[in-house]
Amino acid sequence: MPDVTLRPLTLADIAIMLKWSEDEEFCLANDWPLNQPPERWEETFLRMVNNPPVNLMRLGIQAHNLLIGYVDLGQMNPLEARAAFGIAIGNRAYWGQGYGYTAGHQMLRYGFEDRGLERVTAEAHASNTRPIALLVRLGFTLEGVLRRHETYRGEKQDVYLYGMLKEEFVSRPALRLLEND
Ligand SMILES: CC(C)(COP(=O)(O)OP(=O)(O)OC[C@H]1O[C@@H](n2cnc3c(N)ncnc32)[C@H](O)[C@@H]1OP(=O)(O)O)[C@@H](O)C(=O)NCCC(=O)NCCS
């Protein structure tokens, strides 16, 4: 498995995230708006670094000393011990080589083992085969389908709902979460 570190995002990462926003294929895959001016993106990324939503934990995925993506536990609900998983590898040169799996697994381990989550959910558009394969590989179960729920790549698509319970997560203790961990 590739060597991956998860770490908080910093202001220095904004330039890299702006590069991702210029990549049309990445934006289409990740459902980011196309042709948004760089100033708007900069505002979005600044807010994300300086003032993220209280119920979102977003960590940068670092490989070979480079930020290549981010992974989320969002909609954190401590009362229900539940969160929503999300992930994006913004640098497409790193797709399909196990970085998503490794980073996703580290984040799930953090959620289940360190944050006491009992359930993690995830969603994917029906035509988006990469994240679907990733979620299945990570151990998520398909729990439902929202039919023709959302426009993705210009057409109404089904949205697949996935879930994983704490006892379904297979831990691999050798993986690290944060630098210096
Ligand atoms: C989804 C994403 C995070 C996956 O990360 P990745 O590093 O490319 O994935 P990995 O290399 O770890 O592979 C994970 C699984 O996806 C599969 N996969 C990789 N490339 C694939 C492709 N082109 N088509 C279908 N499955 C693919 C792998 O085979 C693996 O499954 P397997 O173990 O059963 O073989 C990444 O492709 C991405 O950021 N895509 C754009 C954003 C996006 O779609 N986000 C999801 C929004 S819900």
Tab-separated table of C-alpha atoms in Angstrom, residues 111-171:
chain	number	residue	atom	x	y	z
A	111	GLY	CA	-13.433	7.640	13.211
A	112	PHE	CA	-14.242	4.232	14.637
A	113	GLU	CA	-11.328	3.762	17.022
A	114	ASP	CA	-10.412	7.274	18.175
A	115	ARG	CA	-13.659	9.216	17.791
A	116	GLY	CA	-15.983	6.483	18.993
A	117	LEU	CA	-18.170	6.390	15.884
A	118	GLU	CA	-20.555	3.474	15.604
A	119	ARG	CA	-21.702	4.103	12.053
A	120	VAL	CA	-20.312	5.855	8.967
A	121	THR	CA	-22.359	6.605	5.850
A	122	ALA	CA	-21.321	7.497	2.290
A	123	GLU	CA	-22.968	8.384	-1.019
A	124	ALA	CA	-21.991	7.927	-4.662
A	125	HIS	CA	-23.626	8.721	-7.992
A	126	ALA	CA	-24.559	5.552	-9.892
A	127	SER	CA	-22.250	6.215	-12.859
A	128	ASN	CA	-19.206	7.107	-10.726
A	129	THR	CA	-17.533	3.696	-10.697
A	130	ARG	CA	-14.279	4.677	-8.948
A	131	PRO	CA	-15.752	5.746	-5.597
A	132	ILE	CA	-18.263	2.889	-5.746
A	133	ALA	CA	-15.366	0.399	-6.075
A	134	LEU	CA	-13.516	2.231	-3.323
A	135	LEU	CA	-16.447	2.171	-0.887
A	136	VAL	CA	-17.022	-1.548	-1.476
A	137	ARG	CA	-13.310	-2.266	-1.058
A	138	LEU	CA	-13.295	-0.313	2.216
A	139	GLY	CA	-16.119	-2.505	3.478
A	140	PHE	CA	-19.220	-0.353	3.020
A	141	THR	CA	-22.579	-2.051	2.368
A	142	LEU	CA	-25.113	-0.725	-0.132
A	143	GLU	CA	-28.129	0.223	1.990
A	144	GLY	CA	-30.369	2.015	-0.444
A	145	VAL	CA	-30.878	3.887	-3.695
A	146	LEU	CA	-32.322	7.367	-4.173
A	147	ARG	CA	-33.695	7.070	-7.700
A	148	ARG	CA	-32.966	9.869	-10.217
A	149	HIS	CA	-32.094	11.965	-7.211
A	150	GLU	CA	-29.433	14.377	-8.428
A	151	THR	CA	-27.951	15.897	-11.586
A	152	TYR	CA	-24.417	14.630	-12.106
A	153	ARG	CA	-22.395	15.156	-15.276
A	154	GLY	CA	-25.470	16.802	-16.772
A	155	GLU	CA	-28.025	14.055	-16.184
A	156	LYS	CA	-30.346	12.967	-13.380
A	157	GLN	CA	-28.731	10.038	-11.628
A	158	ASP	CA	-29.510	7.518	-8.948
A	159	VAL	CA	-27.580	8.105	-5.728
A	160	TYR	CA	-26.351	5.004	-3.906
A	161	LEU	CA	-26.386	5.129	-0.105
A	162	TYR	CA	-23.733	3.140	1.727
A	163	GLY	CA	-23.152	2.418	5.402
A	164	MET	CA	-20.603	0.730	7.626
A	165	LEU	CA	-21.020	-0.276	11.264
A	166	LYS	CA	-18.122	-0.198	13.704
A	167	GLU	CA	-17.963	-4.001	13.948
A	168	GLU	CA	-17.771	-4.259	10.159
A	169	PHE	CA	-14.609	-2.187	9.988
A	170	VAL	CA	-11.488	-4.299	9.649
A	171	SER	CA	-8.667	-2.509	11.426
